[in-house]
Structures are given as structure tokens and as C-alpha cells.
């Protein structure tokens, strides 16, 4: 049976469209609400650290989820879990819009949201590989990444307008409505599938699977490449509000546009062999332009630097494809959930570290130092990534057929597999 090729074929796959649209709505809500909350906290405190943590604080809780909850990614029913996660974010974001909420309460809410999100990532991306065959995963993930970029552009642009014209509170309420709409779309658009694995979620099962996934040197290197270099650059992004308080929305929108361009190029235009060779160069591109922020460039120049750098987020597609190839099918939901949780944890840690450094120096200096750390980590990982590329079968002699080229694919098979940045 011939499977429809290209992006249009994805939308003819049952259940892909509701998952796709709901994820886009949640991404827009996250960016819209994050910008509003970061601006609200910065206006109230004048602290780059607290503004950064309020925007990226949910990511800090991901390490707790990865340690204790991740076995649920394959052991919970996907529709009910994803709907519950979206509703929890809708409620939490509505609470953040309450007038006069103390900063301590704000941070408590965002950390709880991060704990909830740590479970949702594994469930969502594991479900995607039930909906799509593994051979079409990269194409689907590319489309999710591209749309994530567009949703972020829309979210940051809308948030910037609302924050400038009104106040952060209306933007937070709009974000809560988007989360609620996503929950409704998931509940009505997905079918009630059973969990992919038997047994109850447990801390022991989570640790056992984590240890197994971490035992492979090739997977370890890929995980570190997915988590650390781009996590540090998200630390740079967390300082946009303190670097340019009145133009942070513009910088975030340029970052999203650059990420969109990178995902289009990597996922749609390049062959597997060329993609495999670009993993390390893209990570270096991601960090390089931020080294110039020590000169404190004006906003128009900063926006161009951010745009160029963010194309390097396309490296995540290369590493995700590699991770799927290195992971047994029965652990793919857990593996991709671990990737999501680890990536977001590193983003939260980097935001806190960059914010603390900005308190002691300046936002521009902190961005440069964080970018330099990203370049250093990439250089250390480069040799291991070349080895992982050979181990997973993606070599210089890999097929030159682009990912979007028509091909006869086998019937849909139930496999398991990943998020943004």
C-alpha cells in the first residue's frame, strides 16, 4: 500500500491533525503567556533573574519528572493524559493572571506547571509515532517544528502588542483560553488508545529505563547534544526582556522565525547524509552570533543576530533522528520523554544561571558568556557525535533521497517517538 508522501500526506493520516493543531495552540499559549509573565515580573521587581526564572521556571521541574514520573509516558492512556495536562496549564495560567499575586506564588505555580509538563512531553511524542510510522517521523517532526516557530512568532507578536497596549494580564488570560481550546481539541479529536506498555507507572520503572537508555555511549552523547548546547542558548533568550524591555517581543519573534527557517531547511530540503553532517556546525551557528552581544548591539542588529543564530536549532532534528535510530521501539516513548524533560530542565537551569550572571554583570555580557559555554560544550561533544552517526547507520554513504521525496513505505506500524528547540 502506498503511503501519501510530503506534508499534505500527514494531514490525511487519522488523528494527526487534532494532535498537530492542539500542540500549535499550546505552543502559542506558552510563548504568549511566558512573555507576559516575564514582563510582569520584571516590571514588579526589576530583576533579570526573577524575570528569566518566571519565563523558564517550569523547565526546572522537568528534572523531577524525568527522575520520578517518566515511566508514565508509555503506561498512561494518551488522550486522557494530554487533555489533563492542557487543562492543568489552562488553570495555572489563569491563576497567574490574578491581580497582586506575590512573586513567590508565581514561581510556585510555574514550577508545578513544569512538573505536569514533564509527563506530557513523553506521552505526546510517543503518541506521534503511533499515529505515524517511524519512517515518516522526521517529516512529521519537521512539520511540528516549523509550526512551532510560526506559533511562537504569532504568540510573541500578539503578546508584545497586548503587553505594550494594555498590560500583561490580558495576555495571560488569552493564553489560558488557548490551553483550554487545546484540551477540547485533544479530547474530541483523539481516540481512546490503551497505554503502549503494561504495568503501573513507578519510580523504580522510571529509574530502570533511564539507566538502560543512559548505558549506551552513543545515546549518552546524543542526549547531551540535545540538552546542553541549545539549553545554554535558551538561557541567552531568557535575557531578552532585561536586554531590551520594550522590544523583547521582536527579539523572540526573530528567534522563532530563525528556528522555523532552520527546521524547513533540515527537515524538508536536505538529504539524510547531508543532515547527518550538519549536526555540529548547526550547534556552532546557534551560539556564534550571541558572542557579539558583549558589544551590546542596538535592537535592529540584535534582531538580525538572533535570527541567524536560531536557524541552528535545526540541529535538534538531526539529533532526534539519531536518537530514534538508537532506541528500541518499546522504550521510544520513554526515551523521547527523557529527551524532552532533560532539554527543558537544561533550559530552566541555563535561564537561572544566565539571569544570575546578568544580575552581577549585564544582560549582554551574560549572553556572551553563556554562548561561549555552548561553543565549548559542542567542541567537547563533536567527536562522540561523529561516532554516534556511524553507530546508528547514518554514514557518508547514506541515501541521498530527500526526506520529502515520494517513496513506497510499508504499512503503518506501531512504534514510539519527540519537542521544541
mmCIF file of C-alpha atoms in Angstrom:
data_model
loop_
_atom_site.group_PDB
_atom_site.id
_atom_site.type_symbol
_atom_site.label_atom_id
_atom_site.label_comp_id
_atom_site.label_asym_id
_atom_site.label_seq_id
_atom_site.Cartn_x
_atom_site.Cartn_y
_atom_site.Cartn_z
ATOM 1 C CA UNK A 1 0.000 0.000 0.000
ATOM 2 C CA UNK A 2 1.397 3.376 -0.973
ATOM 3 C CA UNK A 3 1.574 5.928 1.860
ATOM 4 C CA UNK A 4 0.888 9.569 0.879
ATOM 5 C CA UNK A 5 4.170 11.468 0.791
ATOM 6 C CA UNK A 6 5.001 15.031 1.739
ATOM 7 C CA UNK A 7 3.428 17.258 4.355
ATOM 8 C CA UNK A 8 -0.039 17.023 2.811
ATOM 9 C CA UNK A 9 0.008 13.270 3.308
ATOM 10 C CA UNK A 10 0.477 13.765 7.038
ATOM 11 C CA UNK A 11 -2.878 15.526 7.313
ATOM 12 C CA UNK A 12 -4.584 12.567 5.652
ATOM 13 C CA UNK A 13 -3.349 10.369 8.483
ATOM 14 C CA UNK A 14 -6.072 9.814 11.118
ATOM 15 C CA UNK A 15 -5.565 11.776 14.352
ATOM 16 C CA UNK A 16 -2.528 13.694 13.100
ATOM 17 C CA UNK A 17 -4.474 16.929 12.539
ATOM 18 C CA UNK A 18 -6.022 17.271 16.031
ATOM 19 C CA UNK A 19 -2.695 16.484 17.696
ATOM 20 C CA UNK A 20 -0.940 18.947 15.407
ATOM 21 C CA UNK A 21 -3.422 21.802 15.927
ATOM 22 C CA UNK A 22 -3.647 21.306 19.684
ATOM 23 C CA UNK A 23 0.134 21.313 20.002
ATOM 24 C CA UNK A 24 0.331 24.532 17.966
ATOM 25 C CA UNK A 25 -2.268 26.157 20.237
ATOM 26 C CA UNK A 26 -0.315 25.126 23.325
ATOM 27 C CA UNK A 27 2.925 26.491 21.846
ATOM 28 C CA UNK A 28 1.263 29.831 21.100
ATOM 29 C CA UNK A 29 -0.171 29.894 24.626
ATOM 30 C CA UNK A 30 3.227 29.123 26.140
ATOM 31 C CA UNK A 31 5.013 31.902 24.266
ATOM 32 C CA UNK A 32 2.228 34.437 24.766
ATOM 33 C CA UNK A 33 1.921 33.671 28.468
ATOM 34 C CA UNK A 34 5.672 33.419 29.025
ATOM 35 C CA UNK A 35 6.389 36.859 27.555
ATOM 36 C CA UNK A 36 3.533 38.404 29.547
ATOM 37 C CA UNK A 37 4.636 36.780 32.796
ATOM 38 C CA UNK A 38 8.313 37.661 32.337
ATOM 39 C CA UNK A 39 7.397 41.280 31.617
ATOM 40 C CA UNK A 40 5.029 41.411 34.598
ATOM 41 C CA UNK A 41 7.671 40.087 36.984
ATOM 42 C CA UNK A 42 10.426 42.335 35.568
ATOM 43 C CA UNK A 43 8.213 45.406 35.952
ATOM 44 C CA UNK A 44 7.433 44.449 39.536
ATOM 45 C CA UNK A 45 10.960 43.519 40.640
ATOM 46 C CA UNK A 46 13.463 44.937 38.132
ATOM 47 C CA UNK A 47 15.327 41.633 38.424
ATOM 48 C CA UNK A 48 16.674 39.881 35.300
ATOM 49 C CA UNK A 49 16.989 36.667 37.348
ATOM 50 C CA UNK A 50 13.364 36.603 38.505
ATOM 51 C CA UNK A 51 12.123 37.567 35.031
ATOM 52 C CA UNK A 52 14.130 34.744 33.460
ATOM 53 C CA UNK A 53 13.017 32.167 36.043
ATOM 54 C CA UNK A 54 9.362 33.203 35.736
ATOM 55 C CA UNK A 55 9.508 32.586 31.975
ATOM 56 C CA UNK A 56 11.538 29.393 32.031
ATOM 57 C CA UNK A 57 10.938 28.190 35.593
ATOM 58 C CA UNK A 58 8.596 25.370 34.514
ATOM 59 C CA UNK A 59 11.572 23.793 32.798
ATOM 60 C CA UNK A 60 13.405 23.455 36.120
ATOM 61 C CA UNK A 61 10.793 20.983 37.344
ATOM 62 C CA UNK A 62 11.415 18.721 34.369
ATOM 63 C CA UNK A 63 14.285 17.010 36.181
ATOM 64 C CA UNK A 64 11.844 15.872 38.883
ATOM 65 C CA UNK A 65 9.527 14.411 36.263
ATOM 66 C CA UNK A 66 12.387 12.705 34.446
ATOM 67 C CA UNK A 67 13.516 11.138 37.723
ATOM 68 C CA UNK A 68 10.186 10.019 39.168
ATOM 69 C CA UNK A 69 7.383 10.166 36.594
ATOM 70 C CA UNK A 70 8.760 9.323 33.152
ATOM 71 C CA UNK A 71 7.657 5.670 33.170
ATOM 72 C CA UNK A 72 4.131 7.050 32.797
ATOM 73 C CA UNK A 73 4.959 8.176 29.243
ATOM 74 C CA UNK A 74 4.309 4.638 27.995
ATOM 75 C CA UNK A 75 1.965 3.462 30.764
ATOM 76 C CA UNK A 76 -0.808 6.083 30.745
ATOM 77 C CA UNK A 77 -3.661 6.456 28.207
ATOM 78 C CA UNK A 78 -2.537 9.213 25.790
ATOM 79 C CA UNK A 79 -5.832 11.060 25.204
ATOM 80 C CA UNK A 80 -6.756 11.415 28.871
ATOM 81 C CA UNK A 81 -3.211 12.376 29.876
ATOM 82 C CA UNK A 82 -2.721 15.028 27.202
ATOM 83 C CA UNK A 83 -6.148 16.516 27.859
ATOM 84 C CA UNK A 84 -5.425 16.677 31.579
ATOM 85 C CA UNK A 85 -2.057 18.368 31.010
ATOM 86 C CA UNK A 86 -3.628 21.073 28.811
ATOM 87 C CA UNK A 87 -6.390 21.704 31.378
ATOM 88 C CA UNK A 88 -3.813 21.965 34.175
ATOM 89 C CA UNK A 89 -1.933 24.617 32.197
ATOM 90 C CA UNK A 90 -5.163 26.500 31.497
ATOM 91 C CA UNK A 91 -5.974 26.617 35.209
ATOM 92 C CA UNK A 92 -2.424 27.533 36.248
ATOM 93 C CA UNK A 93 -2.147 30.341 33.692
ATOM 94 C CA UNK A 94 -5.491 31.750 34.829
ATOM 95 C CA UNK A 95 -4.164 31.822 38.393
ATOM 96 C CA UNK A 96 -1.076 33.730 37.210
ATOM 97 C CA UNK A 97 -3.399 36.458 35.899
ATOM 98 C CA UNK A 98 -4.835 37.103 39.379
ATOM 99 C CA UNK A 99 -4.056 40.741 40.342
ATOM 100 C CA UNK A 100 -1.485 41.219 43.089
ATOM 101 C CA UNK A 101 -0.215 37.637 43.095
ATOM 102 C CA UNK A 102 3.081 37.579 45.066
ATOM 103 C CA UNK A 103 6.234 36.630 43.180
ATOM 104 C CA UNK A 104 6.692 33.601 45.439
ATOM 105 C CA UNK A 105 3.259 32.337 44.423
ATOM 106 C CA UNK A 106 4.051 32.974 40.757
ATOM 107 C CA UNK A 107 7.190 30.851 40.979
ATOM 108 C CA UNK A 108 5.314 28.084 42.814
ATOM 109 C CA UNK A 109 2.674 27.925 40.064
ATOM 110 C CA UNK A 110 5.204 27.818 37.228
ATOM 111 C CA UNK A 111 7.178 25.047 38.938
ATOM 112 C CA UNK A 112 4.027 22.949 39.326
ATOM 113 C CA UNK A 113 3.290 23.534 35.645
ATOM 114 C CA UNK A 114 6.759 22.259 34.791
ATOM 115 C CA UNK A 115 6.182 19.083 36.787
ATOM 116 C CA UNK A 116 2.969 18.442 34.850
ATOM 117 C CA UNK A 117 4.670 19.210 31.529
ATOM 118 C CA UNK A 118 7.457 16.684 32.176
ATOM 119 C CA UNK A 119 4.937 13.876 31.770
ATOM 120 C CA UNK A 120 3.070 15.386 28.831
ATOM 121 C CA UNK A 121 6.114 15.585 26.532
ATOM 122 C CA UNK A 122 6.800 11.865 26.557
ATOM 123 C CA UNK A 123 3.132 10.993 26.090
ATOM 124 C CA UNK A 124 2.693 13.411 23.169
ATOM 125 C CA UNK A 125 5.724 12.366 21.186
ATOM 126 C CA UNK A 126 5.217 8.705 21.894
ATOM 127 C CA UNK A 127 1.675 9.085 20.527
ATOM 128 C CA UNK A 128 3.048 10.726 17.394
ATOM 129 C CA UNK A 129 4.899 7.555 16.484
ATOM 130 C CA UNK A 130 1.744 5.532 16.971
ATOM 131 C CA UNK A 131 -0.020 7.860 14.562
ATOM 132 C CA UNK A 132 2.882 7.948 12.064
ATOM 133 C CA UNK A 133 5.231 5.178 11.009
ATOM 134 C CA UNK A 134 8.832 5.528 12.119
ATOM 135 C CA UNK A 135 9.918 6.146 8.517
ATOM 136 C CA UNK A 136 7.733 9.275 8.425
ATOM 137 C CA UNK A 137 8.636 10.504 11.893
ATOM 138 C CA UNK A 138 11.245 13.068 10.806
ATOM 139 C CA UNK A 139 8.860 14.563 8.260
ATOM 140 C CA UNK A 140 6.159 14.874 10.909
ATOM 141 C CA UNK A 141 8.587 16.212 13.499
ATOM 142 C CA UNK A 142 9.859 18.737 10.983
ATOM 143 C CA UNK A 143 6.328 19.983 10.417
ATOM 144 C CA UNK A 144 5.758 20.261 14.166
ATOM 145 C CA UNK A 145 8.985 22.232 14.470
ATOM 146 C CA UNK A 146 8.122 24.578 11.625
ATOM 147 C CA UNK A 147 4.666 25.212 13.016
ATOM 148 C CA UNK A 148 6.131 25.702 16.479
ATOM 149 C CA UNK A 149 8.213 28.512 15.003
ATOM 150 C CA UNK A 150 5.164 30.115 13.413
ATOM 151 C CA UNK A 151 3.115 29.705 16.598
ATOM 152 C CA UNK A 152 5.901 31.326 18.594
ATOM 153 C CA UNK A 153 6.071 34.223 16.140
ATOM 154 C CA UNK A 154 2.318 34.733 16.488
ATOM 155 C CA UNK A 155 2.423 34.299 20.265
ATOM 156 C CA UNK A 156 5.290 36.707 20.848
ATOM 157 C CA UNK A 157 3.902 39.264 18.391
ATOM 158 C CA UNK A 158 0.457 39.144 19.983
ATOM 159 C CA UNK A 159 1.936 39.197 23.468
ATOM 160 C CA UNK A 160 4.141 42.160 22.618
ATOM 161 C CA UNK A 161 1.157 44.145 21.350
ATOM 162 C CA UNK A 162 -1.062 43.269 24.318
ATOM 163 C CA UNK A 163 1.656 43.989 26.874
ATOM 164 C CA UNK A 164 2.517 47.325 25.254
ATOM 165 C CA UNK A 165 -1.058 48.480 24.621
ATOM 166 C CA UNK A 166 -2.770 47.092 27.732
ATOM 167 C CA UNK A 167 -0.945 45.043 30.372
ATOM 168 C CA UNK A 168 0.426 41.528 30.831
ATOM 169 C CA UNK A 169 -2.814 40.306 32.418
ATOM 170 C CA UNK A 170 -4.981 40.167 29.248
ATOM 171 C CA UNK A 171 -2.196 38.228 27.510
ATOM 172 C CA UNK A 172 -2.176 35.682 30.338
ATOM 173 C CA UNK A 173 -5.945 35.253 30.113
ATOM 174 C CA UNK A 174 -5.729 34.738 26.353
ATOM 175 C CA UNK A 175 -3.043 32.109 26.922
ATOM 176 C CA UNK A 176 -5.332 30.312 29.396
ATOM 177 C CA UNK A 177 -8.100 30.242 26.763
ATOM 178 C CA UNK A 178 -5.702 28.777 24.196
ATOM 179 C CA UNK A 179 -4.755 25.998 26.603
ATOM 180 C CA UNK A 180 -8.420 25.251 27.236
ATOM 181 C CA UNK A 181 -9.077 25.146 23.483
ATOM 182 C CA UNK A 182 -6.192 22.719 23.036
ATOM 183 C CA UNK A 183 -7.649 20.459 25.733
ATOM 184 C CA UNK A 184 -11.012 20.429 23.949
ATOM 185 C CA UNK A 185 -9.358 19.604 20.613
ATOM 186 C CA UNK A 186 -7.436 16.717 22.142
ATOM 187 C CA UNK A 187 -10.488 15.290 23.882
ATOM 188 C CA UNK A 188 -12.671 15.411 20.774
ATOM 189 C CA UNK A 189 -10.050 14.687 18.096
ATOM 190 C CA UNK A 190 -8.113 11.736 19.508
ATOM 191 C CA UNK A 191 -9.326 8.201 20.007
ATOM 192 C CA UNK A 192 -9.079 6.408 23.346
ATOM 193 C CA UNK A 193 -5.923 4.337 22.869
ATOM 194 C CA UNK A 194 -4.576 1.978 25.520
ATOM 195 C CA UNK A 195 -1.140 2.654 27.040
ATOM 196 C CA UNK A 196 1.797 1.444 24.945
ATOM 197 C CA UNK A 197 3.268 -0.577 27.811
ATOM 198 C CA UNK A 198 1.745 -2.670 30.574
ATOM 199 C CA UNK A 199 2.214 -2.102 34.278
ATOM 200 C CA UNK A 200 1.757 0.879 36.550
ATOM 201 C CA UNK A 201 3.976 3.950 36.400
ATOM 202 C CA UNK A 202 6.537 3.832 39.191
ATOM 203 C CA UNK A 203 9.751 5.430 40.324
ATOM 204 C CA UNK A 204 11.566 2.075 40.041
ATOM 205 C CA UNK A 205 10.431 1.565 36.440
ATOM 206 C CA UNK A 206 11.466 5.135 35.587
ATOM 207 C CA UNK A 207 14.956 4.702 37.043
ATOM 208 C CA UNK A 208 15.419 1.293 35.413
ATOM 209 C CA UNK A 209 14.530 2.623 31.947
ATOM 210 C CA UNK A 210 16.631 5.764 32.470
ATOM 211 C CA UNK A 211 19.635 3.619 33.392
ATOM 212 C CA UNK A 212 19.159 1.422 30.338
ATOM 213 C CA UNK A 213 18.891 4.390 27.991
ATOM 214 C CA UNK A 214 21.906 6.079 29.571
ATOM 215 C CA UNK A 215 24.039 2.905 29.381
ATOM 216 C CA UNK A 216 24.778 3.369 25.655
ATOM 217 C CA UNK A 217 27.724 5.745 24.995
ATOM 218 C CA UNK A 218 26.222 6.756 21.636
ATOM 219 C CA UNK A 219 22.841 7.606 23.200
ATOM 220 C CA UNK A 220 24.553 9.467 26.051
ATOM 221 C CA UNK A 221 26.375 11.698 23.600
ATOM 222 C CA UNK A 222 23.211 12.376 21.613
ATOM 223 C CA UNK A 223 21.286 13.213 24.776
ATOM 224 C CA UNK A 224 23.959 15.670 25.893
ATOM 225 C CA UNK A 225 23.948 17.287 22.447
ATOM 226 C CA UNK A 226 20.166 17.642 22.634
ATOM 227 C CA UNK A 227 20.196 19.060 26.153
ATOM 228 C CA UNK A 228 23.231 21.250 26.794
ATOM 229 C CA UNK A 229 24.282 23.451 23.824
ATOM 230 C CA UNK A 230 20.784 24.613 22.895
ATOM 231 C CA UNK A 231 19.740 24.787 26.561
ATOM 232 C CA UNK A 232 22.501 27.332 27.126
ATOM 233 C CA UNK A 233 21.271 29.393 24.183
ATOM 234 C CA UNK A 234 17.765 29.403 25.628
ATOM 235 C CA UNK A 235 19.491 30.939 28.649
ATOM 236 C CA UNK A 236 20.520 33.767 26.305
ATOM 237 C CA UNK A 237 16.912 34.081 25.134
ATOM 238 C CA UNK A 238 15.699 34.348 28.720
ATOM 239 C CA UNK A 239 17.534 37.699 28.948
ATOM 240 C CA UNK A 240 15.709 39.358 26.048
ATOM 241 C CA UNK A 241 13.284 41.077 28.440
ATOM 242 C CA UNK A 242 16.081 42.603 30.522
ATOM 243 C CA UNK A 243 18.273 43.341 27.457
ATOM 244 C CA UNK A 244 15.552 45.233 25.578
ATOM 245 C CA UNK A 245 12.427 45.598 27.784
ATOM 246 C CA UNK A 246 10.379 47.383 25.122
ATOM 247 C CA UNK A 247 11.488 45.196 22.206
ATOM 248 C CA UNK A 248 11.678 41.729 23.761
ATOM 249 C CA UNK A 249 8.728 40.567 21.658
ATOM 250 C CA UNK A 250 10.638 41.495 18.496
ATOM 251 C CA UNK A 251 13.696 39.502 19.565
ATOM 252 C CA UNK A 252 11.588 36.477 20.499
ATOM 253 C CA UNK A 253 9.737 36.653 17.178
ATOM 254 C CA UNK A 254 13.051 36.791 15.269
ATOM 255 C CA UNK A 255 14.272 33.769 17.223
ATOM 256 C CA UNK A 256 11.127 31.869 16.288
ATOM 257 C CA UNK A 257 11.483 32.871 12.627
ATOM 258 C CA UNK A 258 15.085 31.670 12.555
ATOM 259 C CA UNK A 259 14.087 28.370 14.145
ATOM 260 C CA UNK A 260 11.360 27.989 11.513
ATOM 261 C CA UNK A 261 13.884 28.552 8.712
ATOM 262 C CA UNK A 262 16.264 26.012 10.206
ATOM 263 C CA UNK A 263 13.564 23.370 10.551
ATOM 264 C CA UNK A 264 12.384 23.895 6.962
ATOM 265 C CA UNK A 265 15.928 23.553 5.640
ATOM 266 C CA UNK A 266 16.872 20.500 7.700
ATOM 267 C CA UNK A 267 13.582 18.645 7.588
ATOM 268 C CA UNK A 268 12.431 19.433 4.056
ATOM 269 C CA UNK A 269 15.320 20.379 1.810
ATOM 270 C CA UNK A 270 18.291 18.233 2.791
ATOM 271 C CA UNK A 271 19.019 14.549 2.236
ATOM 272 C CA UNK A 272 19.747 12.228 5.200
ATOM 273 C CA UNK A 273 23.507 12.168 4.511
ATOM 274 C CA UNK A 274 23.759 15.958 4.395
ATOM 275 C CA UNK A 275 21.625 16.323 7.509
ATOM 276 C CA UNK A 276 23.900 13.947 9.405
ATOM 277 C CA UNK A 277 26.972 16.035 8.597
ATOM 278 C CA UNK A 278 25.406 19.287 9.813
ATOM 279 C CA UNK A 279 24.734 18.393 13.453
ATOM 280 C CA UNK A 280 27.863 20.022 14.902
ATOM 281 C CA UNK A 281 28.058 23.024 12.502
ATOM 282 C CA UNK A 282 24.456 23.926 13.325
ATOM 283 C CA UNK A 283 25.192 23.877 17.058
ATOM 284 C CA UNK A 284 28.120 26.233 16.452
ATOM 285 C CA UNK A 285 25.882 28.510 14.362
ATOM 286 C CA UNK A 286 23.364 28.513 17.211
ATOM 287 C CA UNK A 287 25.872 30.019 19.637
ATOM 288 C CA UNK A 288 28.205 32.056 17.430
ATOM 289 C CA UNK A 289 26.179 35.255 16.877
ATOM 290 C CA UNK A 290 25.500 35.635 20.609
ATOM 291 C CA UNK A 291 29.229 36.143 21.197
ATOM 292 C CA UNK A 292 28.740 39.638 19.721
ATOM 293 C CA UNK A 293 26.260 40.676 22.417
ATOM 294 C CA UNK A 294 29.220 41.735 24.579
ATOM 295 C CA UNK A 295 29.264 44.810 22.303
ATOM 296 C CA UNK A 296 25.614 45.494 23.238
ATOM 297 C CA UNK A 297 24.357 45.879 19.651
ATOM 298 C CA UNK A 298 21.253 48.015 19.085
ATOM 299 C CA UNK A 299 17.928 46.231 18.744
ATOM 300 C CA UNK A 300 17.893 46.051 14.895
ATOM 301 C CA UNK A 301 21.361 44.450 14.838
ATOM 302 C CA UNK A 302 20.497 42.215 17.778
ATOM 303 C CA UNK A 303 17.378 41.040 15.944
ATOM 304 C CA UNK A 304 19.454 40.018 12.903
ATOM 305 C CA UNK A 305 21.949 38.170 15.097
ATOM 306 C CA UNK A 306 19.133 36.329 16.857
ATOM 307 C CA UNK A 307 17.515 35.429 13.535
ATOM 308 C CA UNK A 308 20.726 33.944 12.133
ATOM 309 C CA UNK A 309 21.638 32.098 15.316
ATOM 310 C CA UNK A 310 18.230 30.491 15.757
ATOM 311 C CA UNK A 311 18.496 28.643 12.446
ATOM 312 C CA UNK A 312 20.959 26.479 14.373
ATOM 313 C CA UNK A 313 18.098 24.979 16.378
ATOM 314 C CA UNK A 314 17.691 22.727 13.329
ATOM 315 C CA UNK A 315 20.460 20.644 14.926
ATOM 316 C CA UNK A 316 17.790 19.194 17.217
ATOM 317 C CA UNK A 317 16.138 17.471 14.256
ATOM 318 C CA UNK A 318 19.428 15.812 13.349
ATOM 319 C CA UNK A 319 19.971 14.569 16.902
ATOM 320 C CA UNK A 320 16.351 13.444 17.340
ATOM 321 C CA UNK A 321 16.529 11.346 14.186
ATOM 322 C CA UNK A 322 19.702 9.796 15.553
ATOM 323 C CA UNK A 323 18.106 9.099 18.933
ATOM 324 C CA UNK A 324 15.139 7.313 17.348
ATOM 325 C CA UNK A 325 17.539 5.102 15.368
ATOM 326 C CA UNK A 326 19.485 4.239 18.530
ATOM 327 C CA UNK A 327 16.469 3.405 20.724
ATOM 328 C CA UNK A 328 14.457 0.141 20.952
ATOM 329 C CA UNK A 329 10.821 0.603 19.927
ATOM 330 C CA UNK A 330 9.476 -0.482 23.309
ATOM 331 C CA UNK A 331 11.381 2.354 25.026
ATOM 332 C CA UNK A 332 10.889 5.096 22.461
ATOM 333 C CA UNK A 333 8.147 6.940 24.347
ATOM 334 C CA UNK A 334 10.265 6.953 27.490
ATOM 335 C CA UNK A 335 13.410 7.867 25.540
ATOM 336 C CA UNK A 336 11.766 10.818 23.847
ATOM 337 C CA UNK A 337 10.158 11.905 27.096
ATOM 338 C CA UNK A 338 13.599 11.809 28.717
ATOM 339 C CA UNK A 339 14.926 13.924 25.848
ATOM 340 C CA UNK A 340 12.114 16.446 26.330
ATOM 341 C CA UNK A 341 12.476 16.579 30.118
ATOM 342 C CA UNK A 342 16.268 16.848 30.006
ATOM 343 C CA UNK A 343 16.180 19.548 27.340
ATOM 344 C CA UNK A 344 13.652 21.646 29.214
ATOM 345 C CA UNK A 345 15.468 21.125 32.518
ATOM 346 C CA UNK A 346 18.668 22.431 30.958
ATOM 347 C CA UNK A 347 16.776 25.388 29.544
ATOM 348 C CA UNK A 348 15.469 26.246 33.011
ATOM 349 C CA UNK A 349 18.882 25.816 34.638
ATOM 350 C CA UNK A 350 20.501 27.942 31.924
ATOM 351 C CA UNK A 351 17.883 30.669 32.326
ATOM 352 C CA UNK A 352 18.568 30.796 36.064
ATOM 353 C CA UNK A 353 22.356 30.841 35.577
ATOM 354 C CA UNK A 354 22.205 33.468 32.832
ATOM 355 C CA UNK A 355 19.851 35.598 34.920
ATOM 356 C CA UNK A 356 22.149 35.359 37.950
ATOM 357 C CA UNK A 357 25.160 36.326 35.825
ATOM 358 C CA UNK A 358 23.218 39.252 34.350
ATOM 359 C CA UNK A 359 22.491 40.461 37.901
ATOM 360 C CA UNK A 360 26.250 40.611 38.556
ATOM 361 C CA UNK A 361 27.321 41.998 35.167
ATOM 362 C CA UNK A 362 24.868 42.963 32.397
ATOM 363 C CA UNK A 363 22.447 41.083 30.120
ATOM 364 C CA UNK A 364 24.763 41.453 27.108
ATOM 365 C CA UNK A 365 27.795 40.150 28.990
ATOM 366 C CA UNK A 366 25.801 37.234 30.407
ATOM 367 C CA UNK A 367 24.544 36.294 26.936
ATOM 368 C CA UNK A 368 28.092 36.281 25.562
ATOM 369 C CA UNK A 369 29.419 34.128 28.404
ATOM 370 C CA UNK A 370 26.544 31.653 28.066
ATOM 371 C CA UNK A 371 27.094 31.396 24.305
ATOM 372 C CA UNK A 372 30.814 30.776 24.860
ATOM 373 C CA UNK A 373 29.919 27.904 27.191
ATOM 374 C CA UNK A 374 27.676 26.454 24.471
ATOM 375 C CA UNK A 375 30.505 26.558 21.918
ATOM 376 C CA UNK A 376 32.827 24.822 24.389
ATOM 377 C CA UNK A 377 30.360 22.012 25.097
ATOM 378 C CA UNK A 378 29.770 21.473 21.371
ATOM 379 C CA UNK A 379 33.512 21.195 20.760
ATOM 380 C CA UNK A 380 33.804 18.580 23.531
ATOM 381 C CA UNK A 381 30.894 16.534 22.138
ATOM 382 C CA UNK A 382 31.897 16.745 18.470
ATOM 383 C CA UNK A 383 33.969 13.542 18.343
ATOM 384 C CA UNK A 384 31.319 11.485 20.145
ATOM 385 C CA UNK A 385 28.629 12.738 17.773
ATOM 386 C CA UNK A 386 30.645 11.556 14.792
ATOM 387 C CA UNK A 387 30.869 8.116 16.418
ATOM 388 C CA UNK A 388 27.134 8.076 17.131
ATOM 389 C CA UNK A 389 26.469 8.901 13.494
ATOM 390 C CA UNK A 390 28.392 5.806 12.444
ATOM 391 C CA UNK A 391 26.763 3.635 15.107
ATOM 392 C CA UNK A 392 23.219 4.411 14.034
ATOM 393 C CA UNK A 393 23.937 3.631 10.406
ATOM 394 C CA UNK A 394 23.832 7.199 9.104
ATOM 395 C CA UNK A 395 27.117 7.387 7.250
ATOM 396 C CA UNK A 396 28.638 9.368 4.474
ATOM 397 C CA UNK A 397 27.233 6.806 2.059
ATOM 398 C CA UNK A 398 23.670 7.240 3.291
ATOM 399 C CA UNK A 399 20.961 7.652 0.737
ATOM 400 C CA UNK A 400 20.745 10.970 -0.995
ATOM 401 C CA UNK A 401 16.960 10.795 -1.252
ATOM 402 C CA UNK A 402 15.452 13.900 0.409
ATOM 403 C CA UNK A 403 13.034 13.291 3.255
ATOM 404 C CA UNK A 404 10.122 14.637 1.250
ATOM 405 C CA UNK A 405 10.732 12.573 -1.871
ATOM 406 C CA UNK A 406 7.902 10.167 -2.787
ATOM 407 C CA UNK A 407 8.669 6.621 -1.716
ATOM 408 C CA UNK A 408 6.838 3.346 -1.225
ATOM 409 C CA UNK A 409 6.669 2.939 2.535
ATOM 410 C CA UNK A 410 5.495 -0.107 4.474
ATOM 411 C CA UNK A 411 2.046 -0.082 6.074
ATOM 412 C CA UNK A 412 1.726 1.923 9.266
ATOM 413 C CA UNK A 413 3.438 0.219 12.170
ATOM 414 C CA UNK A 414 3.082 0.936 15.843
ATOM 415 C CA UNK A 415 6.317 2.417 17.100
ATOM 416 C CA UNK A 416 7.019 5.031 19.602
ATOM 417 C CA UNK A 417 8.542 8.744 19.363
ATOM 418 C CA UNK A 418 9.654 13.947 20.340
ATOM 419 C CA UNK A 419 9.587 18.733 21.448
ATOM 420 C CA UNK A 420 10.626 22.329 20.791
ATOM 421 C CA UNK A 421 14.089 23.710 20.465
#
